[in-house]
């Protein structure tokens, strides 16, 4: 017998179930329990009356900066402003969804490709954002390379206000509804990379970005 | 990791005299304990979520085999290969085999305590594979050739001066004095490894049966590099980590970072499911998931099963006054603190665990802090019972308990002996009323005086008082 | 109201004054107090050393001795935890005498809780003019919720309380732990004593004699002959 069979058999014996593997009825019961997708208790602030204010508060806490623009057309100007304000070079690698915007007009070199290790800024969209924790959620896909949010020192993320949800559970419900199975990477980003491994002193910028800037449309 | 748990008392004693360690522990204690307290206070429904979390964990553990099979089915459906390992040797052989088959020369790793359990790095290095730990704390310890002393903050026992010294030797650059500069230097040193590794190894805080998902929880983002950039992703995790649904994960992740470091969420949470999809520009071509037993089935169905709920937040050790004073290395194996005092005896054998089940005053702080309501002191007591029943405690100790039990159930004998004892001890205490040294309890009298009894027992005085009162009537 | 006084083995052996203080408080509040003379120990030292059967034998003995009482009161959170929590949640789970122990647990009180919650005392005989600091013993605090009751009673006696840093942190006693792992125990106690010294209070007061002997032993060893170490019963009974 292999390890799998031995382990399953040991578990069953220890818990007083006969046989070497779960029965069809047991599997059905487990699937049924799973299919209920029972939601546990959530903290009161997860359903804040002002969802945007809750999101802003949590972004502030995690170190994500926030700007609001009226429409997608205004994104390049906001990016230009942000890059200038932080003394960053006016060049970025971005998701294809944003390639059609007027980047040249904002004085920015836009590279429509996944970020490489030496790109300074990556521009992404997101699947949704979560107010409870000040989080943006990225789903990997051919059009949404994860590395663009990970390798550059600055990550700019465009969020549409109507995609701002209360909780992580809401994001799972939306995922099931719009996508089905989770893709390879479901990536929750809440502020810039950090570490406290030396003397429990918080340092921003461990391996991922030093800066996360969210542009709300 | 070499088991040193039988030397707990001796190692603890050394740690108590280590001034640098004592300073580092004192600093860490404040940050962990205060941080968690603040996060819990502002959360609002801590107890409700804790209760639900314990239920969620118990539900999967009660039908562990079926949940694992369901997880496996969904992971395989998404292109992952699921391996099962009964013990450390098997786990290492599986992963070394994957590395060999794919010509892997360099591995980047994000923190995995299971890999510490099975000595994975040693095994891979022996096979000629370069292994690079990428969690900053683990990286520091790899340079120092030391095991972690904490499951969340592995290098908590190191000062920045000690880290600076290690970096000078490893990086060949001028000595740094500031923590941000050290972090930057480590970032630069590790970047190249991330980009050139053939294989990434991560743990998985939970595995989700519903979707066949594994996941990582980090602040640094290192796990994302490890699980995204190399062409092969290997997950090594324990069989007890399975949970039912994404919603269950949402519950648990409200508790984990708050309990661990007082953060409402970590900067990165990543659910990784299967291999990269057609057209994806990043993500691994192969995903292997190694489900490790290595002692866990010994807990299943036993009176210690609640221990399997553990979500590895480290709150029990952060709140343990013993851990706070001796640090993690004293415990002599992968898991320090109260959780280790239960896991070590079970995973490596009670006979190899020495004093660990006794390394607690049962103050109860760990049970209060545990986000999944594991009754840690009760479980430690059950191990003490096993030690007692299997005669694993010293003969003298067992004799004292037996003699005390014999006496305490015989009131007349007890009264006589306690009267004698009270008088003798009173005499020993002299005019100060303090006993400075007493054979048999020198563990006490080495650092403390024993306040001497006042000379007569309550019960004899009470009897005398009562008879005096009735005579006077 | 017939109240059984469980003196505790440590008080019996080492500090009978605490037992008499408890007696005075209970009688002063109008209770008819009985002290079963055959009582010895609640069994906790055996329980926590792995000697489960010894612990059960002693618990049965305690049950037999106090069965007739309306209430049982002990000047200890630790022994009370043993009889209120360990017996019903662990030792006698699934055994025929569980209902008997549930009854005992329901009528068993730690002294300060009994005075405040059952007797609802509004005055105490003791008068204490100085400043004290209070150590919360672990079992009473975490198993039974003893926290405000002794402070309330101490203030009733006129004491002012200077809270120490980490009042709820274990003093390192832990029964046999204090001997088996004496060095760690001593360090934990030293941490506690540092907190006590920092308050500059004239007395450290607590509700469990084990912790108090531990703290007193360390204070005296480190040269402090002056700080009084008292059970709250002694202070509020005016028997310190």
XYZ file of N, CA, C and O in Angstrom, chain B residues 247-427:
724
model
N -14.860 30.604 2.170
C -15.449 31.348 3.290
C -14.784 30.962 4.608
O -14.584 31.813 5.484
N -14.461 29.667 4.744
C -13.748 29.241 5.959
C -12.403 29.964 6.044
O -11.969 30.388 7.116
N -11.756 30.089 4.906
C -10.481 30.812 4.862
C -10.685 32.262 5.311
O -9.890 32.798 6.093
N -11.768 32.887 4.864
C -12.019 34.284 5.233
C -12.138 34.423 6.746
O -11.616 35.367 7.350
N -12.806 33.466 7.378
C -12.919 33.490 8.840
C -11.542 33.373 9.492
O -11.181 34.152 10.376
N -10.780 32.390 9.041
C -9.497 32.126 9.694
C -8.500 33.260 9.480
O -7.697 33.571 10.356
N -8.582 33.892 8.320
C -7.598 34.931 8.027
C -7.944 36.226 8.770
O -7.104 37.112 8.894
N -9.154 36.331 9.290
C -9.421 37.472 10.183
C -8.692 37.290 11.508
O -8.382 38.257 12.191
N -8.443 36.040 11.863
C -7.809 35.763 13.154
C -6.289 35.666 13.066
O -5.588 36.072 13.986
N -5.801 35.098 11.966
C -4.371 34.746 11.907
C -3.431 35.951 12.045
O -2.623 35.986 12.978
N -3.506 36.950 11.166
C -2.535 38.050 11.325
C -2.766 38.884 12.583
O -1.802 39.387 13.168
N -4.014 38.986 12.999
C -4.271 39.727 14.250
C -3.617 39.015 15.422
O -3.008 39.628 16.284
N -3.761 37.691 15.470
C -3.179 36.922 16.572
C -1.667 36.913 16.496
O -0.980 36.932 17.514
N -1.152 36.877 15.287
C 0.294 36.723 15.120
C 1.029 38.025 15.397
O 1.990 38.058 16.162
N 0.582 39.104 14.764
C 1.357 40.346 14.843
C 0.490 41.578 15.018
O 0.973 42.702 14.903
N -0.802 41.382 15.283
C -1.666 42.526 15.521
C -2.053 43.280 14.259
O -2.540 44.400 14.329
N -1.855 42.652 13.083
C -2.265 43.297 11.833
C -3.641 42.776 11.429
O -3.937 41.596 11.612
N -4.470 43.662 10.848
C -5.792 43.198 10.439
C -5.700 42.271 9.233
O -6.532 41.404 9.028
N -4.678 42.473 8.427
C -4.455 41.586 7.281
C -2.974 41.697 6.933
O -2.350 42.716 7.198
N -2.414 40.646 6.352
C -1.036 40.774 5.887
C -1.041 41.477 4.535
O -2.060 41.533 3.853
N 0.088 42.005 4.129
C 0.136 42.749 2.872
C -0.192 41.876 1.683
O -0.774 42.342 0.714
N 0.183 40.618 1.774
C -0.112 39.710 0.673
C -0.800 38.459 1.183
O -0.363 37.850 2.154
N -1.881 38.128 0.501
C -2.507 36.823 0.674
C -2.638 36.282 -0.728
O -3.197 36.958 -1.592
N -2.147 35.085 -0.960
C -2.229 34.574 -2.313
C -2.764 33.164 -2.324
O -2.213 32.274 -1.673
N -3.863 33.010 -3.050
C -4.409 31.682 -3.247
C -3.838 31.156 -4.560
O -3.982 31.806 -5.601
N -3.156 30.025 -4.488
C -2.564 29.455 -5.702
C -3.279 28.150 -6.013
O -3.328 27.259 -5.167
N -3.848 28.083 -7.220
C -4.621 26.906 -7.599
C -4.079 26.374 -8.927
O -4.153 27.050 -9.953
N -3.526 25.204 -8.894
C -3.071 24.548 -10.119
C -1.909 25.254 -10.788
O -1.234 26.107 -10.210
N -1.691 24.863 -12.047
C -0.577 25.413 -12.822
C -1.054 26.638 -13.595
O -2.234 26.960 -13.599
N -0.112 27.313 -14.250
C -0.516 28.487 -15.016
C -1.463 28.084 -16.139
O -1.394 26.969 -16.664
N -2.360 28.966 -16.491
C -3.407 28.625 -17.441
C -2.956 29.016 -18.850
O -2.048 29.824 -19.003
N -3.604 28.457 -19.873
C -3.182 28.758 -21.241
C -3.123 30.268 -21.476
O -4.069 30.987 -21.133
N -2.025 30.721 -22.002
C -1.887 32.151 -22.287
C -1.297 32.957 -21.145
O -0.836 34.077 -21.353
N -1.298 32.412 -19.924
C -0.715 33.147 -18.783
C 0.754 33.425 -19.053
O 1.485 32.561 -19.558
N 1.191 34.633 -18.701
C 2.593 34.967 -18.918
C 3.437 34.645 -17.690
O 4.652 34.638 -17.764
N 2.803 34.439 -16.555
C 3.579 34.006 -15.390
C 2.858 32.877 -14.671
O 1.735 32.514 -14.993
N 3.553 32.328 -13.695
C 3.035 31.157 -12.998
C 3.791 29.919 -13.438
O 4.417 29.901 -14.495
N 3.785 28.885 -12.594
C 4.596 27.684 -12.858
C 3.943 26.736 -13.852
O 2.724 26.692 -13.983
N 4.799 25.972 -14.519
C 4.295 24.947 -15.437
C 3.927 23.672 -14.688
O 3.095 22.897 -15.128
N 4.617 23.458 -13.573
C 4.305 22.273 -12.761
C 3.970 22.730 -11.346
O 4.615 23.626 -10.814
N 2.974 22.098 -10.770
C 2.699 22.345 -9.366
C 2.603 21.004 -8.655
O 1.852 20.119 -9.080
N 3.381 20.857 -7.603
C 3.359 19.627 -6.808
C 2.946 19.978 -5.385
O 3.445 20.956 -4.822
N 2.048 19.220 -4.844
C 1.616 19.446 -3.461
C 1.953 18.196 -2.652
O 1.507 17.095 -2.994
N 2.775 18.371 -1.630
C 3.180 17.231 -0.806
C 2.448 17.321 0.537
O 2.675 18.248 1.318
N 1.560 16.369 0.752
C 0.786 16.336 1.999
C 1.500 15.416 2.984
O 1.664 14.221 2.723
N 1.924 15.996 4.095
C 2.802 15.269 5.011
C 2.044 14.843 6.271
O 1.313 15.634 6.867
N 2.241 13.599 6.652
C 1.685 13.113 7.917
C 2.707 13.361 9.037
O 2.541 14.268 9.847
N 3.773 12.585 9.050
C 4.863 12.766 10.016
C 4.356 12.986 11.438
O 4.765 13.921 12.121
N 3.459 12.133 11.870
C 3.000 12.177 13.266
C 1.597 12.706 13.442
O 0.988 12.521 14.505
N 1.066 13.381 12.429
C -0.243 14.017 12.605
C -1.361 13.013 12.845
O -2.270 13.271 13.636
N -1.294 11.862 12.177
C -2.374 10.892 12.394
C -2.344 10.314 13.810
O -3.320 9.724 14.256
N -1.232 10.513 14.519
C -1.228 10.081 15.930
C -2.149 10.965 16.771
O -2.641 10.559 17.818
N -2.355 12.204 16.321
C -3.247 13.099 17.053
C -4.717 12.869 16.684
O -5.615 13.089 17.492
N -4.932 12.422 15.440
C -6.304 12.213 14.976
C -7.004 11.199 15.874
O -6.447 10.150 16.186
N -8.199 11.538 16.299
C -8.983 10.605 17.101
C -8.491 10.440 18.531
O -9.093 9.708 19.308
N -7.392 11.110 18.890
C -6.884 10.979 20.261
C -7.470 12.100 21.111
O -8.176 12.973 20.613
N -7.166 12.054 22.405
C -7.677 13.136 23.255
C -6.850 14.415 23.090
O -7.054 15.387 23.798
N -5.933 14.396 22.127
C -5.175 15.604 21.809
C -5.564 16.168 20.434
O -4.902 17.058 19.915
N -6.628 15.631 19.832
C -6.962 16.017 18.446
C -7.149 17.521 18.277
O -6.848 18.082 17.216
N -7.635 18.199 19.320
C -7.853 19.654 19.207
C -6.591 20.397 18.776
O -6.658 21.465 18.186
N -5.434 19.796 19.056
C -4.181 20.443 18.670
C -4.086 20.631 17.166
O -3.417 21.551 16.680
N -4.753 19.766 16.413
C -4.687 19.855 14.954
C -5.416 21.078 14.406
O -5.249 21.432 13.243
N -6.202 21.741 15.233
C -6.836 22.993 14.788
C -5.815 24.089 14.529
O -6.096 25.065 13.852
N -4.654 23.946 15.139
C -3.655 25.031 15.189
C -3.441 25.681 13.822
O -3.268 25.005 12.809
N -3.454 27.016 13.801
C -3.246 27.751 12.549
C -1.871 28.421 12.517
O -1.615 29.281 11.695
N -0.995 28.057 13.455
C 0.398 28.509 13.419
C 0.542 30.033 13.469
O 1.273 30.615 12.673
N -0.169 30.648 14.398
C -0.078 32.102 14.513
C 1.012 32.516 15.493
O 1.478 33.650 15.467
N 1.365 31.617 16.414
C 2.406 31.943 17.387
C 1.920 32.707 18.601
O 2.714 33.058 19.471
N 0.618 32.961 18.699
C 0.128 33.731 19.856
C 0.403 32.999 21.162
O 0.684 33.624 22.185
N 0.339 31.672 21.148
C 0.554 30.933 22.407
C 1.965 31.168 22.930
O 2.163 31.366 24.128
N 2.939 31.156 22.024
C 4.307 31.386 22.517
C 4.514 32.857 22.881
O 5.141 33.165 23.893
N 3.954 33.748 22.088
C 4.113 35.169 22.407
C 3.578 35.502 23.797
O 4.091 36.387 24.467
N 2.525 34.795 24.208
C 1.903 35.091 25.495
C 2.417 34.210 26.626
O 2.027 34.390 27.769
N 3.260 33.252 26.295
C 3.720 32.313 27.324
C 4.856 32.930 28.142
O 5.894 33.293 27.584
N 4.688 33.037 29.462
C 5.758 33.636 30.259
C 7.030 32.781 30.297
O 8.112 33.319 30.517
N 6.892 31.505 30.057
C 8.094 30.667 29.985
C 8.844 30.973 28.688
O 10.037 31.275 28.699
N 8.113 30.940 27.568
C 8.741 31.282 26.275
C 9.372 32.670 26.328
O 10.498 32.873 25.866
N 8.644 33.616 26.877
C 9.142 34.995 26.923
C 10.503 35.076 27.614
O 11.302 35.951 27.314
N 10.747 34.174 28.531
C 11.997 34.227 29.280
C 13.115 33.363 28.710
O 14.278 33.666 28.929
N 12.763 32.299 28.000
C 13.833 31.404 27.548
C 14.015 31.402 26.027
O 15.029 30.913 25.527
N 13.031 31.925 25.286
C 13.151 31.946 23.831
C 12.888 30.578 23.218
O 12.754 29.575 23.920
N 12.836 30.552 21.906
C 12.401 29.345 21.215
C 13.418 28.225 21.158
O 13.066 27.053 21.131
N 14.709 28.581 21.130
C 15.708 27.527 20.958
C 15.766 26.565 22.140
O 16.150 25.416 21.982
N 15.386 27.055 23.310
C 15.426 26.184 24.482
C 14.546 24.954 24.293
O 14.829 23.888 24.834
N 13.484 25.109 23.498
C 12.537 24.007 23.345
C 13.094 22.863 22.489
O 12.544 21.772 22.469
N 14.137 23.166 21.738
C 14.893 22.088 21.115
C 14.306 21.413 19.890
O 14.824 20.404 19.439
N 13.214 21.966 19.341
C 12.734 21.437 18.075
C 12.010 22.541 17.331
O 12.092 23.704 17.722
N 11.287 22.191 16.272
C 10.743 23.195 15.357
C 9.735 24.136 16.035
O 9.721 25.330 15.768
N 8.899 23.568 16.875
C 7.792 24.347 17.429
C 8.044 24.672 18.894
O 8.035 23.788 19.735
N 8.268 25.946 19.206
C 8.492 26.297 20.602
C 7.192 26.658 21.314
O 6.112 26.670 20.716
N 7.335 26.989 22.581
C 6.187 27.458 23.347
C 5.168 26.369 23.595
O 5.429 25.185 23.365
N 3.983 26.761 24.055
C 2.958 25.770 24.407
C 2.615 24.810 23.264
O 2.487 23.602 23.474
N 2.485 25.339 22.036
C 2.151 24.432 20.936
C 3.228 23.370 20.757
O 2.935 22.203 20.491
N 4.479 23.790 20.939
C 5.584 22.858 20.807
C 5.615 21.834 21.927
O 5.997 20.683 21.725
N 5.168 22.278 23.104
C 5.168 21.352 24.234
C 4.153 20.232 24.027
O 4.173 19.234 24.735
N 3.259 20.416 23.063
C 2.314 19.351 22.719
C 2.759 18.628 21.442
O 2.797 17.409 21.388
N 3.125 19.404 20.418
C 3.476 18.773 19.142
C 4.774 17.973 19.230
O 4.873 16.881 18.677
N 5.779 18.512 19.895
C 7.066 17.821 19.935
C 6.938 16.423 20.549
O 7.388 15.448 19.940
N 6.322 16.305 21.744
C 6.194 14.952 22.306
C 5.449 13.989 21.381
O 5.793 12.809 21.315
N 4.449 14.493 20.664
C 3.676 13.593 19.810
C 4.455 13.253 18.537
O 4.511 12.106 18.115
N 5.082 14.259 17.937
C 5.746 14.023 16.654
C 7.082 13.305 16.807
O 7.463 12.528 15.937
N 7.814 13.598 17.868
C 9.131 12.950 17.986
C 9.195 11.937 19.131
O 10.213 11.302 19.328
N 8.098 11.789 19.866
C 8.077 10.806 20.938
C 8.173 11.447 22.310
O 9.034 12.285 22.549
N 7.274 11.045 23.175
C 7.228 11.594 24.534
C 8.559 11.374 25.252
O 9.019 12.210 26.021
N 9.181 10.238 24.958
C 10.432 9.904 25.639
C 11.580 10.816 25.191
O 12.581 10.946 25.879
N 11.407 11.473 24.034
C 12.448 12.400 23.562
C 12.141 13.849 23.919
O 12.875 14.747 23.539
N 11.013 14.065 24.564
C 10.551 15.441 24.768
C 10.863 15.972 26.155
O 10.595 17.127 26.457
N 11.430 15.133 26.992
C 11.899 15.581 28.303
C 10.882 16.359 29.087
O 9.746 15.914 29.296
N 11.276 17.556 29.471
C 10.454 18.365 30.364
C 9.377 19.175 29.650
O 8.649 19.908 30.298
N 9.292 19.085 28.321
C 8.409 20.017 27.611
C 6.976 20.080 28.160
O 6.458 21.174 28.373
N 6.319 18.932 28.399
C 4.949 19.058 28.914
C 4.901 19.719 30.303
O 3.847 20.183 30.729
N 6.033 19.761 30.963
C 6.081 20.375 32.293
C 6.566 21.813 32.267
O 6.629 22.465 33.308
N 6.899 22.294 31.075
C 7.453 23.644 30.958
C 6.342 24.687 30.929
O 6.263 25.508 30.024
N 5.457 24.617 31.899
C 4.344 25.551 31.942
C 3.826 25.641 33.367
O 3.828 24.643 34.090
N 3.397 26.838 33.748
C 2.773 26.977 35.065
C 1.269 26.772 34.983
O 0.581 26.891 35.982
N 0.764 26.512 33.777
C -0.684 26.463 33.544
C -1.344 27.795 33.881
O -2.424 27.840 34.463
N -0.652 28.864 33.532
C -1.225 30.179 33.820
C -2.424 30.448 32.919
O -3.261 31.280 33.227
N -2.489 29.754 31.788
C -3.681 29.855 30.949
C -3.658 30.965 29.918
O -4.614 31.113 29.161
N -2.576 31.734 29.851
C -2.562 32.843 28.881
C -2.631 32.327 27.447
O -3.236 32.957 26.582
N -2.013 31.177 27.194
C -2.006 30.645 25.826
C -3.411 30.261 25.383
O -3.816 30.536 24.254
N -4.159 29.648 26.287
C -5.513 29.214 25.923
C -6.404 30.419 25.646
O -7.259 30.384 24.764
N -6.191 31.491 26.382
C -6.977 32.704 26.158
C -6.600 33.336 24.821
O -7.453 33.827 24.081
N -5.311 33.280 24.481
C -4.848 33.936 23.253
C -5.134 33.106 22.005
O -5.236 33.661 20.914
N -5.266 31.806 22.154
C -5.396 30.939 20.968
C -6.631 31.306 20.153
O -7.750 31.271 20.661
N -6.452 31.627 18.861
C -7.591 32.051 18.047
C -8.542 30.918 17.685
O -9.656 31.180 17.253
N -8.112 29.674 17.844
C -9.012 28.563 17.536
C -9.321 27.740 18.789
O -9.694 26.570 18.706
N -9.165 28.397 19.937
C -9.623 27.837 21.213
C -9.052 26.459 21.531
O -9.774 25.578 22.016
N -7.788 26.267 21.275
C -7.161 25.007 21.686
C -6.883 25.094 23.181
O -6.245 26.047 23.625
N -7.363 24.139 23.959
C -7.121 24.186 25.412
C -5.712 23.693 25.724
O -5.525 22.595 26.243
N -4.733 24.526 25.394
C -3.338 24.066 25.446
C -2.914 23.520 26.811
O -2.289 22.457 26.870
N -3.242 24.198 27.921
C -2.831 23.621 29.205
C -3.458 22.244 29.451
O -2.794 21.341 29.963
N -4.713 22.070 29.060
C -5.354 20.774 29.266
C -4.635 19.685 28.472
O -4.482 18.552 28.943
N -4.211 20.033 27.261
C -3.525 19.034 26.442
C -2.143 18.721 27.018
O -1.697 17.572 27.018
N -1.478 19.748 27.538
C -0.183 19.494 28.181
C -0.363 18.584 29.395
O 0.459 17.708 29.663
N -1.467 18.816 30.114
C -1.711 17.976 31.290
C -1.926 16.527 30.884
O -1.461 15.606 31.552
N -2.606 16.322 29.761
C -2.807 14.938 29.297
C -1.470 14.275 28.991
O -1.281 13.083 29.251
N -0.533 15.053 28.460
C 0.798 14.490 28.209
C 1.521 14.202 29.523
O 2.266 13.231 29.636
N 1.292 15.061 30.515
C 1.883 14.770 31.832
C 1.311 13.460 32.383
O 2.027 12.670 33.008
N 0.018 13.256 32.134
C -0.586 12.001 32.596
C 0.062 10.807 31.895
O 0.354 9.793 32.527
N 0.307 10.969 30.588
C 0.984 9.886 29.868
C 2.387 9.651 30.426
O 2.817 8.516 30.579
N 3.080 10.749 30.723
C 4.428 10.605 31.296
C 4.361 9.872 32.631
O 5.190 9.031 32.936
N 3.352 10.240 33.411
C 3.191 9.632 34.735
C 2.879 8.144 34.584
O 3.515 7.290 35.191
N 1.917 7.838 33.705
C 1.500 6.447 33.522
C 2.612 5.594 32.909
O 2.765 4.426 33.247
N 3.376 6.187 31.994
C 4.453 5.427 31.356
C 5.765 5.510 32.139
O 6.804 5.093 31.657
N 5.676 6.063 33.333
C 6.840 6.170 34.221
C 8.010 6.888 33.552
O 9.169 6.488 33.662
N 7.706 7.959 32.826
C 8.760 8.706 32.138
C 9.311 9.859 32.983
O 10.275 10.493 32.605
N 8.670 10.118 34.119
C 9.217 11.144 35.009
C 10.179 10.465 35.975
O 10.112 9.249 36.199
N 11.096 11.251 36.578
C 12.062 10.634 37.490
C 11.363 9.864 38.622
O 10.297 10.251 39.084
N 12.027 8.800 39.057
C 11.498 7.947 40.116
C 11.155 8.766 41.358
O 10.106 8.610 41.965
N 12.055 9.682 41.724
C 11.861 10.460 42.951
C 10.581 11.284 42.868
O 9.811 11.362 43.830
N 10.347 11.845 41.690
C 9.159 12.681 41.537
C 7.883 11.847 41.669
O 6.921 12.238 42.340
N 7.917 10.686 41.039
C 6.734 9.829 41.118
C 6.495 9.368 42.545
O 5.357 9.295 43.011
N 7.570 9.099 43.258
C 7.441 8.665 44.651
C 6.824 9.755 45.507
O 5.977 9.497 46.357
N 7.271 10.984 45.288
C 6.748 12.095 46.091
C 5.247 12.235 45.863
O 4.475 12.384 46.814
N 4.852 12.155 44.596
C 3.420 12.304 44.307
C 2.620 11.161 44.927
O 1.573 11.376 45.537
N 3.166 9.957 44.793
C 2.466 8.804 45.348
C 2.361 8.915 46.866
O 1.301 8.669 47.459
N 3.469 9.314 47.501
C 3.475 9.430 48.957
C 2.517 10.523 49.415
O 1.767 10.356 50.401
N 2.523 11.626 48.667
C 1.624 12.719 49.017
C 0.163 12.275 48.863
O -0.681 12.539 49.721
N -0.117 11.537 47.784
C -1.475 11.052 47.564
C -1.901 10.106 48.670
O -3.025 10.179 49.185
N -0.985 9.243 49.075
C -1.270 8.285 50.141
C -1.629 9.025 51.434
O -2.598 8.717 52.106
N -0.836 10.042 51.733
C -1.028 10.776 52.983
C -2.296 11.639 52.954
O -3.063 11.662 53.910
N -2.475 12.317 51.826
C -3.575 13.282 51.768
C -4.943 12.607 51.810
O -5.947 13.242 52.124
N -4.970 11.308 51.481
C -6.257 10.606 51.583
C -6.447 9.974 52.961
O -7.431 9.296 53.205
N -5.484 10.185 53.867
C -5.586 9.645 55.240
C -5.472 10.794 56.234
O -4.374 11.159 56.659
N -6.602 11.361 56.589
C -6.608 12.612 57.358
C -5.807 12.566 58.657
O -5.115 13.528 58.973
N -5.863 11.450 59.385
C -5.157 11.413 60.669
C -3.652 11.450 60.449
O -2.925 12.213 61.103
N -3.206 10.650 59.517
C -1.783 10.627 59.186
C -1.349 11.995 58.671
O -0.298 12.537 59.050
N -2.201 12.552 57.802
C -1.892 13.862 57.213
C -1.776 14.918 58.311
O -0.848 15.735 58.317
N -2.700 14.870 59.260
C -2.687 15.855 60.349
C -1.405 15.735 61.153
O -0.755 16.735 61.469
N -1.034 14.509 61.415
C 0.177 14.285 62.207
C 1.410 14.803 61.479
O 2.203 15.574 62.016
N 1.538 14.389 60.203
C 2.723 14.781 59.446
C 2.768 16.292 59.212
O 3.830 16.903 59.256
N 1.609 16.898 58.981
C 1.631 18.344 58.725
C 1.974 19.113 60.005
O 2.652 20.135 59.956
N 1.541 18.599 61.147
C 1.940 19.250 62.406
C 3.449 19.180 62.621
O 4.082 20.158 62.982
N 3.977 17.994 62.368
C 5.429 17.843 62.522
C 6.144 18.738 61.508
O 7.060 19.497 61.849
N 5.675 18.673 60.271
C 6.312 19.451 59.201
C 6.284 20.936 59.512
O 7.290 21.645 59.346
N 5.154 21.421 59.969
C 5.029 22.852 60.258
C 6.016 23.267 61.344
O 6.629 24.335 61.273
N 6.198 22.413 62.325
C 7.099 22.757 63.433
C 8.567 22.700 63.011
O 9.354 23.590 63.334
N 8.894 21.625 62.267
C 10.286 21.487 61.832
C 10.656 22.653 60.918
O 11.706 23.287 61.078
N 9.756 22.958 59.999
C 10.058 24.033 59.050
C 10.120 25.375 59.767
O 10.942 26.234 59.441
N 9.282 25.530 60.745
C 9.313 26.764 61.542
C 10.690 26.920 62.209
O 11.301 27.987 62.182
N 11.156 25.799 62.768
C 12.460 25.812 63.423
C 13.562 26.126 62.408
O 14.464 26.919 62.663
